[in-house]
Tab-separated table of C-alpha atoms and ligand atoms in Angstrom:
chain	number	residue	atom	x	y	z
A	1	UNK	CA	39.975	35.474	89.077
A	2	UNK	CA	39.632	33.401	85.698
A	3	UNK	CA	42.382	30.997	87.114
A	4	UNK	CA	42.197	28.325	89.169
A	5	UNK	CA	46.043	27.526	90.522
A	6	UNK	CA	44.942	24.471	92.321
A	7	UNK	CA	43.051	23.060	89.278
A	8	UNK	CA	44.857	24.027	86.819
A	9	UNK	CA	48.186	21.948	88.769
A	10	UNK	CA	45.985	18.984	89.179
A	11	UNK	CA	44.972	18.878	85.010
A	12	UNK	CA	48.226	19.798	83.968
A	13	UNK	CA	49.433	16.638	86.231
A	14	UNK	CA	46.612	14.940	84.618
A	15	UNK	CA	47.946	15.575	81.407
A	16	UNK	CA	51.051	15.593	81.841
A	17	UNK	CA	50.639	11.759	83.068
A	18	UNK	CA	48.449	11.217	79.522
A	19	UNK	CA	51.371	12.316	77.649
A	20	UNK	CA	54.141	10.944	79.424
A	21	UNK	CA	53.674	7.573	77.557
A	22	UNK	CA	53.650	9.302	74.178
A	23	UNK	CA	57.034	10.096	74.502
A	24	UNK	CA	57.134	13.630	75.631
A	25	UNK	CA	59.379	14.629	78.546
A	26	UNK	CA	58.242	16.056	81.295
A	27	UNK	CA	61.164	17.778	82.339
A	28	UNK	CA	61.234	19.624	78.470
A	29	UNK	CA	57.637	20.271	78.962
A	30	UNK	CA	57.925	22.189	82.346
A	31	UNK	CA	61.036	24.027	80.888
A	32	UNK	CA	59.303	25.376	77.978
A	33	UNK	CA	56.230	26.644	79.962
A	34	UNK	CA	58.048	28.208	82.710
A	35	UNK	CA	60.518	29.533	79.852
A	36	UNK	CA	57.749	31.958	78.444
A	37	UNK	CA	57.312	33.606	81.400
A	38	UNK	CA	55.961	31.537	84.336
A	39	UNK	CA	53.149	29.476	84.809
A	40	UNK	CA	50.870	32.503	84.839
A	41	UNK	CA	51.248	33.492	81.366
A	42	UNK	CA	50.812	30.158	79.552
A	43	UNK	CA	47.666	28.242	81.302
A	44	UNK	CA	48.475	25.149	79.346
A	45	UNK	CA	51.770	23.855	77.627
A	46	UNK	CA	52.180	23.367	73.913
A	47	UNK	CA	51.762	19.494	73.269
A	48	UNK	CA	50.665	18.962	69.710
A	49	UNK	CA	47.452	16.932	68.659
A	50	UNK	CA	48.751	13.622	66.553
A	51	UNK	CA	47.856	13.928	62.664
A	52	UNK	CA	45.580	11.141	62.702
A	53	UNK	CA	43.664	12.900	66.390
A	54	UNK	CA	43.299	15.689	63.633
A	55	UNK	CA	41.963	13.844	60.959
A	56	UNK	CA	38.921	12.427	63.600
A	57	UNK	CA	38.357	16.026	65.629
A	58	UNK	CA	37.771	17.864	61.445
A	59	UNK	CA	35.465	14.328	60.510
A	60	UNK	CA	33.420	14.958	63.726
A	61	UNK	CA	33.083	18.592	63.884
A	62	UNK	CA	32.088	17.239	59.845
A	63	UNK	CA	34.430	20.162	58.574
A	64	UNK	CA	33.777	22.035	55.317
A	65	UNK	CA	34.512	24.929	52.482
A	66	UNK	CA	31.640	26.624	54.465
A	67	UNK	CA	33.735	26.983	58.006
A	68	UNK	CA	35.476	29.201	59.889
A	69	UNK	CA	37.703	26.984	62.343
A	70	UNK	CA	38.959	28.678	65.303
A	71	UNK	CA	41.550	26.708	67.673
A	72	UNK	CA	42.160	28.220	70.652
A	73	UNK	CA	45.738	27.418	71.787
A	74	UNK	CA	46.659	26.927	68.031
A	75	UNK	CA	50.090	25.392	68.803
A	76	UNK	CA	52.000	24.912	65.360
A	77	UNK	CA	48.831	25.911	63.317
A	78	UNK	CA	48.040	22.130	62.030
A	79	UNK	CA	44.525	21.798	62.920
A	80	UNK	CA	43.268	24.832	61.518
A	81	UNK	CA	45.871	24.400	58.440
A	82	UNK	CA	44.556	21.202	58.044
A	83	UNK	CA	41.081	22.560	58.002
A	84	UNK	CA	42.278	24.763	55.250
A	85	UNK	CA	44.438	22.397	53.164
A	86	UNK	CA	42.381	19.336	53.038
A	87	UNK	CA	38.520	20.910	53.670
A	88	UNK	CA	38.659	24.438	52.290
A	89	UNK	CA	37.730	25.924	55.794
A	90	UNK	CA	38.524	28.995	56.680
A	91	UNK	CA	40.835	29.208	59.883
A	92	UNK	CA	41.908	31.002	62.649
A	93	UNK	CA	44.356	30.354	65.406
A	94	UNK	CA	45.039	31.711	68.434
A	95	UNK	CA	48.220	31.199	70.573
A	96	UNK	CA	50.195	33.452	73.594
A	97	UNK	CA	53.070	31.704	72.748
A	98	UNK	CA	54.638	34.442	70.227
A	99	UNK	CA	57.010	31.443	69.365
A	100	UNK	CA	53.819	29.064	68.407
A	101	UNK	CA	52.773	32.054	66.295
A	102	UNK	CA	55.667	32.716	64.298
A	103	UNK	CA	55.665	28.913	63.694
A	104	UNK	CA	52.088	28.537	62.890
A	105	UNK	CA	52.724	31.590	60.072
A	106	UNK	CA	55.767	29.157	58.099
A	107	UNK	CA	53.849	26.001	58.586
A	108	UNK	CA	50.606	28.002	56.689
A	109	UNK	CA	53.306	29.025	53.821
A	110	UNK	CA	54.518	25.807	53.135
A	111	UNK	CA	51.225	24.568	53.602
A	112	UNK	CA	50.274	27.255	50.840
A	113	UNK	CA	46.526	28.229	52.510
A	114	UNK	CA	47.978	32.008	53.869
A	115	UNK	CA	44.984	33.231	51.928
A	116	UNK	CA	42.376	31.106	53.861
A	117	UNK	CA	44.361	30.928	57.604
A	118	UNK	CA	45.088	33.755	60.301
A	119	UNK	CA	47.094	33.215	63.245
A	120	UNK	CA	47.038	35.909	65.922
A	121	UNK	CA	49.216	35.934	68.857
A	122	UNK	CA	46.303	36.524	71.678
A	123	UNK	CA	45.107	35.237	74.995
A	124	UNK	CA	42.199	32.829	74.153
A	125	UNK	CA	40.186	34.301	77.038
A	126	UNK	CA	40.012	37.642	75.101
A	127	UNK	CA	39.068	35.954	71.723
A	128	UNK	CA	35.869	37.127	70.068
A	129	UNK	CA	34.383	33.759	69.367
A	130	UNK	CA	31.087	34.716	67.988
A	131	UNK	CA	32.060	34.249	63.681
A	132	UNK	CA	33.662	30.820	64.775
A	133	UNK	CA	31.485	27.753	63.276
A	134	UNK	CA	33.565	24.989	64.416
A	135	UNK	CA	36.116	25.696	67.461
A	136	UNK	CA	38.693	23.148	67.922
A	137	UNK	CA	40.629	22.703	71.406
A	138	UNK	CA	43.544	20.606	73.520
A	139	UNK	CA	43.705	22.586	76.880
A	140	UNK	CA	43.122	21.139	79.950
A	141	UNK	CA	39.739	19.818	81.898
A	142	UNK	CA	39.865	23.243	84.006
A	143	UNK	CA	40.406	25.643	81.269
A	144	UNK	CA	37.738	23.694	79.122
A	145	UNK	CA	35.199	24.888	82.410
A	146	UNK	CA	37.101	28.301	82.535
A	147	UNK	CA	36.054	28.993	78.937
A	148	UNK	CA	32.162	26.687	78.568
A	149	UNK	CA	30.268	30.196	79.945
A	150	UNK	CA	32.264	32.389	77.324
A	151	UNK	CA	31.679	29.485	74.415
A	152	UNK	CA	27.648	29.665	75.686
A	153	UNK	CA	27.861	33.374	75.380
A	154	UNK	CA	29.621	33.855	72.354
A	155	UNK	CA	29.082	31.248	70.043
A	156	UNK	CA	26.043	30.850	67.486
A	157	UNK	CA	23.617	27.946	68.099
A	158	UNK	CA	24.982	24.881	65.702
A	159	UNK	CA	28.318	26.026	66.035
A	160	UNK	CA	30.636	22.644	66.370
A	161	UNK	CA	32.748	22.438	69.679
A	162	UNK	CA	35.498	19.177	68.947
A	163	UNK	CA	38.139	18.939	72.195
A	164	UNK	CA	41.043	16.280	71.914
A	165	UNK	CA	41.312	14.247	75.439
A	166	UNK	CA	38.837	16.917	77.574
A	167	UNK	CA	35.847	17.024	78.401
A	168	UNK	CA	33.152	19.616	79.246
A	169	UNK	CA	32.000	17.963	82.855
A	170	UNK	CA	28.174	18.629	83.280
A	171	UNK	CA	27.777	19.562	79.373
A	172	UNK	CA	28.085	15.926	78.285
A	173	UNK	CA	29.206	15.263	74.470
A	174	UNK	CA	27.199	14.780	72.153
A	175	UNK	CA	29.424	11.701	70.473
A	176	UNK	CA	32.200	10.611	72.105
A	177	UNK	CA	35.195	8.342	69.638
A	178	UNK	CA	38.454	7.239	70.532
A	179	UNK	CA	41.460	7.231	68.416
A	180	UNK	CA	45.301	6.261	68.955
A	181	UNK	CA	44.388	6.231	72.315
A	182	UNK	CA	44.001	9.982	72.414
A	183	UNK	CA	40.143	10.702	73.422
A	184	UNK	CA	37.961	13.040	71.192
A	185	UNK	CA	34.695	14.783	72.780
A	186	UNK	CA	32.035	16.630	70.042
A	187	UNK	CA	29.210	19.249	71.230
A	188	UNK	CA	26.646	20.912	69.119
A	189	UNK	CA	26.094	24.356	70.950
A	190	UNK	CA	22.385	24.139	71.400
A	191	UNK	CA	19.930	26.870	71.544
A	192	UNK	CA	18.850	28.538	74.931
A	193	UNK	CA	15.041	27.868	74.622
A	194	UNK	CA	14.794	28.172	78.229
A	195	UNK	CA	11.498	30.234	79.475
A	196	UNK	CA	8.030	30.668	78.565
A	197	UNK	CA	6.577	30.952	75.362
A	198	UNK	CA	3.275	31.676	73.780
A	199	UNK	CA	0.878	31.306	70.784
A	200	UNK	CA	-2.227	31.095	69.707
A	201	UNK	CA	-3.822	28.553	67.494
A	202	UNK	CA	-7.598	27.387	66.111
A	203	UNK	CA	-9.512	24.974	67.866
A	204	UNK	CA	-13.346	22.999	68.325
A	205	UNK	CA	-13.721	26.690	70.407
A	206	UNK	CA	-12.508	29.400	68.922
A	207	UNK	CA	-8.709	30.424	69.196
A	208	UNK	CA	-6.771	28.555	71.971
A	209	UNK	CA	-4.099	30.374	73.634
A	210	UNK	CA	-0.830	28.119	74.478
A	211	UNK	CA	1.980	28.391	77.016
A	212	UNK	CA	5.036	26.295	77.200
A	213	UNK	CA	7.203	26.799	79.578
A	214	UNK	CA	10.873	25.047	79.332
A	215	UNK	CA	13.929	24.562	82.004
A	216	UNK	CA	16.838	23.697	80.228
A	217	UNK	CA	20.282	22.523	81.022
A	218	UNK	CA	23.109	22.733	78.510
A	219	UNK	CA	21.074	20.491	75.767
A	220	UNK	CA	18.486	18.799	77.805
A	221	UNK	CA	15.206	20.187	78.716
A	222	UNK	CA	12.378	19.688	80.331
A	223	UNK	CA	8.772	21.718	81.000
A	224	UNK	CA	5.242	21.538	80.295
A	225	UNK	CA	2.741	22.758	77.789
A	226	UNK	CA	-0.965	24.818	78.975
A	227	UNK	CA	-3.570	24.489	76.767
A	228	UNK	CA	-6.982	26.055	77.825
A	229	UNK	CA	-7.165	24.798	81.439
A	230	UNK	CA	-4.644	21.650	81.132
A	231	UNK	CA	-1.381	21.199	81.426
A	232	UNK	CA	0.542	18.628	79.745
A	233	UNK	CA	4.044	17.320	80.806
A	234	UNK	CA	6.535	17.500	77.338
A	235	UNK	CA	8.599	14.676	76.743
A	236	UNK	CA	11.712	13.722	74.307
A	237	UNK	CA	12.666	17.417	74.032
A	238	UNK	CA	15.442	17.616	71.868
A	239	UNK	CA	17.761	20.406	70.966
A	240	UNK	CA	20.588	20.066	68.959
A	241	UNK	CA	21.585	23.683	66.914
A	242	UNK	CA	18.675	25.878	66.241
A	243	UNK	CA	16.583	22.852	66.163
A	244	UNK	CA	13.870	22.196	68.938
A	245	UNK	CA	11.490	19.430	69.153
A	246	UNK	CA	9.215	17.985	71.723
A	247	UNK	CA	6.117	15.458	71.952
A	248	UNK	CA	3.199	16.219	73.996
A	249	UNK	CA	0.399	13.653	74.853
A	250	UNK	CA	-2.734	15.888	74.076
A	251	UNK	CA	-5.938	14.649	74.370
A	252	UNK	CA	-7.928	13.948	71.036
A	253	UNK	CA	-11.104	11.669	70.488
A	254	UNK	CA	-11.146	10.851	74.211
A	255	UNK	CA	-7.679	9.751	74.521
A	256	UNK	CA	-4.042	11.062	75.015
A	257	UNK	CA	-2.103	11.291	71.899
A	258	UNK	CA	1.485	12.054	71.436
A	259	UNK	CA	1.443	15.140	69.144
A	260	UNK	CA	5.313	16.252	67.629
A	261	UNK	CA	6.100	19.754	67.939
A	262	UNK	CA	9.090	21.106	65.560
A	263	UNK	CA	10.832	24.026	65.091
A	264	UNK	CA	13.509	26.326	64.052
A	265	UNK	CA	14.473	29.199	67.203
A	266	UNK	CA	15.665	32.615	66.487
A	267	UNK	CA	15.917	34.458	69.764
A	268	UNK	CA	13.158	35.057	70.958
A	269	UNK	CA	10.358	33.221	68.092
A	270	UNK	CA	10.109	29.235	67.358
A	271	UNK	CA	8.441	28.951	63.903
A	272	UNK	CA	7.822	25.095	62.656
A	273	UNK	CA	5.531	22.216	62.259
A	274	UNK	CA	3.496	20.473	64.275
A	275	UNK	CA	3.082	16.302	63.416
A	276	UNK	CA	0.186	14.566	64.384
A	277	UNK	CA	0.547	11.319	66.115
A	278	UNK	CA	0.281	9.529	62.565
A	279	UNK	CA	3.553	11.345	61.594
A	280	UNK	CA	1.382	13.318	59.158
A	281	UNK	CA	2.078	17.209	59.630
A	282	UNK	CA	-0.927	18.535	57.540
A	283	UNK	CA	0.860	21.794	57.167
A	284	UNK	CA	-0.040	22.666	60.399
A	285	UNK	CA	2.625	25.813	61.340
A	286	UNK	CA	3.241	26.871	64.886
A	287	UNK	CA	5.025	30.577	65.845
A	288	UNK	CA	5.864	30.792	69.124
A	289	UNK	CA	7.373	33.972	71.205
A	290	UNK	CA	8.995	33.577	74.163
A	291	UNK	CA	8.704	36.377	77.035
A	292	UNK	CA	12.667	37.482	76.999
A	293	UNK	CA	12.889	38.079	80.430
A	294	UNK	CA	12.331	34.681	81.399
A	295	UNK	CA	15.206	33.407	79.486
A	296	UNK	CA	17.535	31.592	82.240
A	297	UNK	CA	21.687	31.549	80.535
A	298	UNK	CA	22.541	28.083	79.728
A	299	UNK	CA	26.095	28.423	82.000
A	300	UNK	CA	26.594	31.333	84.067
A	301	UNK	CA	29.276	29.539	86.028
A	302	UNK	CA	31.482	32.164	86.012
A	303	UNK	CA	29.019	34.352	87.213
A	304	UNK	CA	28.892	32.213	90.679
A	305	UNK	CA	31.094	33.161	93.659
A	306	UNK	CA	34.067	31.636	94.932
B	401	SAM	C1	48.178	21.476	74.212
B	401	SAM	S1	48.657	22.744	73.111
B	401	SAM	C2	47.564	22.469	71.758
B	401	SAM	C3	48.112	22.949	70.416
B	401	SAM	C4	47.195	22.703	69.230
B	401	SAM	N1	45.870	23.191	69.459
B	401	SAM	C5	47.140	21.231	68.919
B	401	SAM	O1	46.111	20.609	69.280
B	401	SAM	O2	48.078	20.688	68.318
B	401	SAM	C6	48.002	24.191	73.924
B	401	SAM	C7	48.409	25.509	73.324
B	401	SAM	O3	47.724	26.542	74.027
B	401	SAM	C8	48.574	27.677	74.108
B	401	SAM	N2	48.065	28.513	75.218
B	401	SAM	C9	48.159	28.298	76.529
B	401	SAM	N3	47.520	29.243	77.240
B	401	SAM	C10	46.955	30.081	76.336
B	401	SAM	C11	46.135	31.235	76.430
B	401	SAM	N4	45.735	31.721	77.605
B	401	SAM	N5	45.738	31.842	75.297
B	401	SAM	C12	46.120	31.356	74.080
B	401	SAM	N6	46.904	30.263	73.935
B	401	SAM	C13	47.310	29.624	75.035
B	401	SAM	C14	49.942	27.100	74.317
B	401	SAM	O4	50.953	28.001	73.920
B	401	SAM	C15	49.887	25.849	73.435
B	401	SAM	O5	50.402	26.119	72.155
């Protein structure tokens, strides 16, 4: 059961009270949902996102020519038109409201950007997310944790995540802004570098085998590097895209160092640099592969049961 009747009552009181101030009735609200249908086939009314929350969810998600914007629950069209229009994106967006669609379609004539914008009339739940760069959202908190495991399972590490007034509970934002009053939450959909890697590398004895094993949740992580016969906590992991990075104290000259490890991961292999505690790489490389069935999925909250 993707739907959560209980939760999804709760948010949409939630955000129903959030827009009550900004003039829009509740009464007209509930009578367009239930008008398409019934509650079950829209899981969140249309409310549209105010131009200027626009303007601040395409500046965060840093929007350009190179994009391919999908909004899920595209409403009128105007975020990913405006993605079009004003950054050269590419768009899609995605509504079950055939009504939202058809609207969507005249706004992206007027708008003249038909060539760069699609909008498909869809359920976002069955939306193949995995060519979006940047997706773009104004659901509700529980249909923000319906979709996280599909956006973790679909979407390309460094693909932008920007959600007007929701956010993603335990995944905390990575920037956070506030505009009109309206809320606006960013993510960077990190890698999963979760698991146990391994390489090899010269040392004072010959080639020294290393093994770095990392628990990760959504982009935090934690773990600990072997090296011969010690193991070494790592500290200030960060992963933010494809990127990975993480310090580790070895020992050299008799004391504890903090040594930067950097690098770029592609499924299963981290290739990058490693940076000596003077900040001075000397071209050392590192490529590390990771053992793929020790990979752990980021969220498989969906996956849990009721
Ligand atoms: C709050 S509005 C947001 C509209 C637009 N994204 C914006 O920010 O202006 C939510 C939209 O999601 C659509 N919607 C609701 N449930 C959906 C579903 N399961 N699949 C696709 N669209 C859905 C509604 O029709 C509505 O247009």
């Amino acid at each position: 059961m993707r739907r959560i009747q209980t939760g999804r009552l709760i948010a949409l009181l939630i955000m129903v009270a959030g827009i009550s101030t900004a003039g829009v009735s509740l009464h007209g609200l509930i009578e367009r949902t239930y008008a398409l249908g019934g509650p079950d086939e829209l899981d969140v009314p249309y409310v549209p996102t105010p131009e200027s929350v626009v303007e601040k969810m395409l500046d965060m998600a840093a929007v350009t020519g190179s994009d391919l914007v999908y909004d899920l629950g595209c409403g009128d069209g105007r975020i990913v038109i405006a993605a079009a229009k004003e950054r050269g994106a590419r768009g899609v967006g995605i509504d079950l409201d055939p009504e939202r669609i058809r609207e969507s379609k005249e706004n992206a004539r007027e708008a003249r950007v038909t060539d760069r914008v699609m909008f498909v009339r869809q359920d976002l739940y069955n939306t193949d997310l995995r060519d979006a760069t940047v997706v773009t959202l104004y659901l509700l908190p529980s249909v923000n944790l319906e979709i996280r495991p599909k956006l973790f399972k679909e979407l390309k590490p460094g693909t932008r995540v920007v959600s007007h007034d929701f956010d993603m509970g335990e995944w905390t934002a990575d920037q956070i802004a506030e505009v009109d009053g309206s809320m606006v939450y960013f993510w960077v959909m990190p890698a999963n570098v979760s698991g146990t890697w391994e390489w090899t590398m010269p040392g004072s004895t010959g080639k020294e085998r290393f093994v770095l094993k990392i628990e990760q949740e959504f982009q935090n992580a934690r773990g600990t590097l072997t090296a011969g016969s010690s193991e070494m906590p790592v500290r200030d992991v960060k992963i933010s895209g494809d990127q990975v990075s993480f310090t580790v104290d070895q020992a050299a000259g008799g004391k504890a160092a903090g040594v930067r490890y950097e690098g770029r991961v592609n499924g299963d292999t981290i290739q990058g640099v490693i940076h000596n505690p003077d900040g001075q790489s000397e071209g050392k490389g590192w490529t590390a592969r990771r053992d793929p069935s020790t990979v752990v999925p980021i969220d498989n909250s969906d996956e849990i049961p009721l």
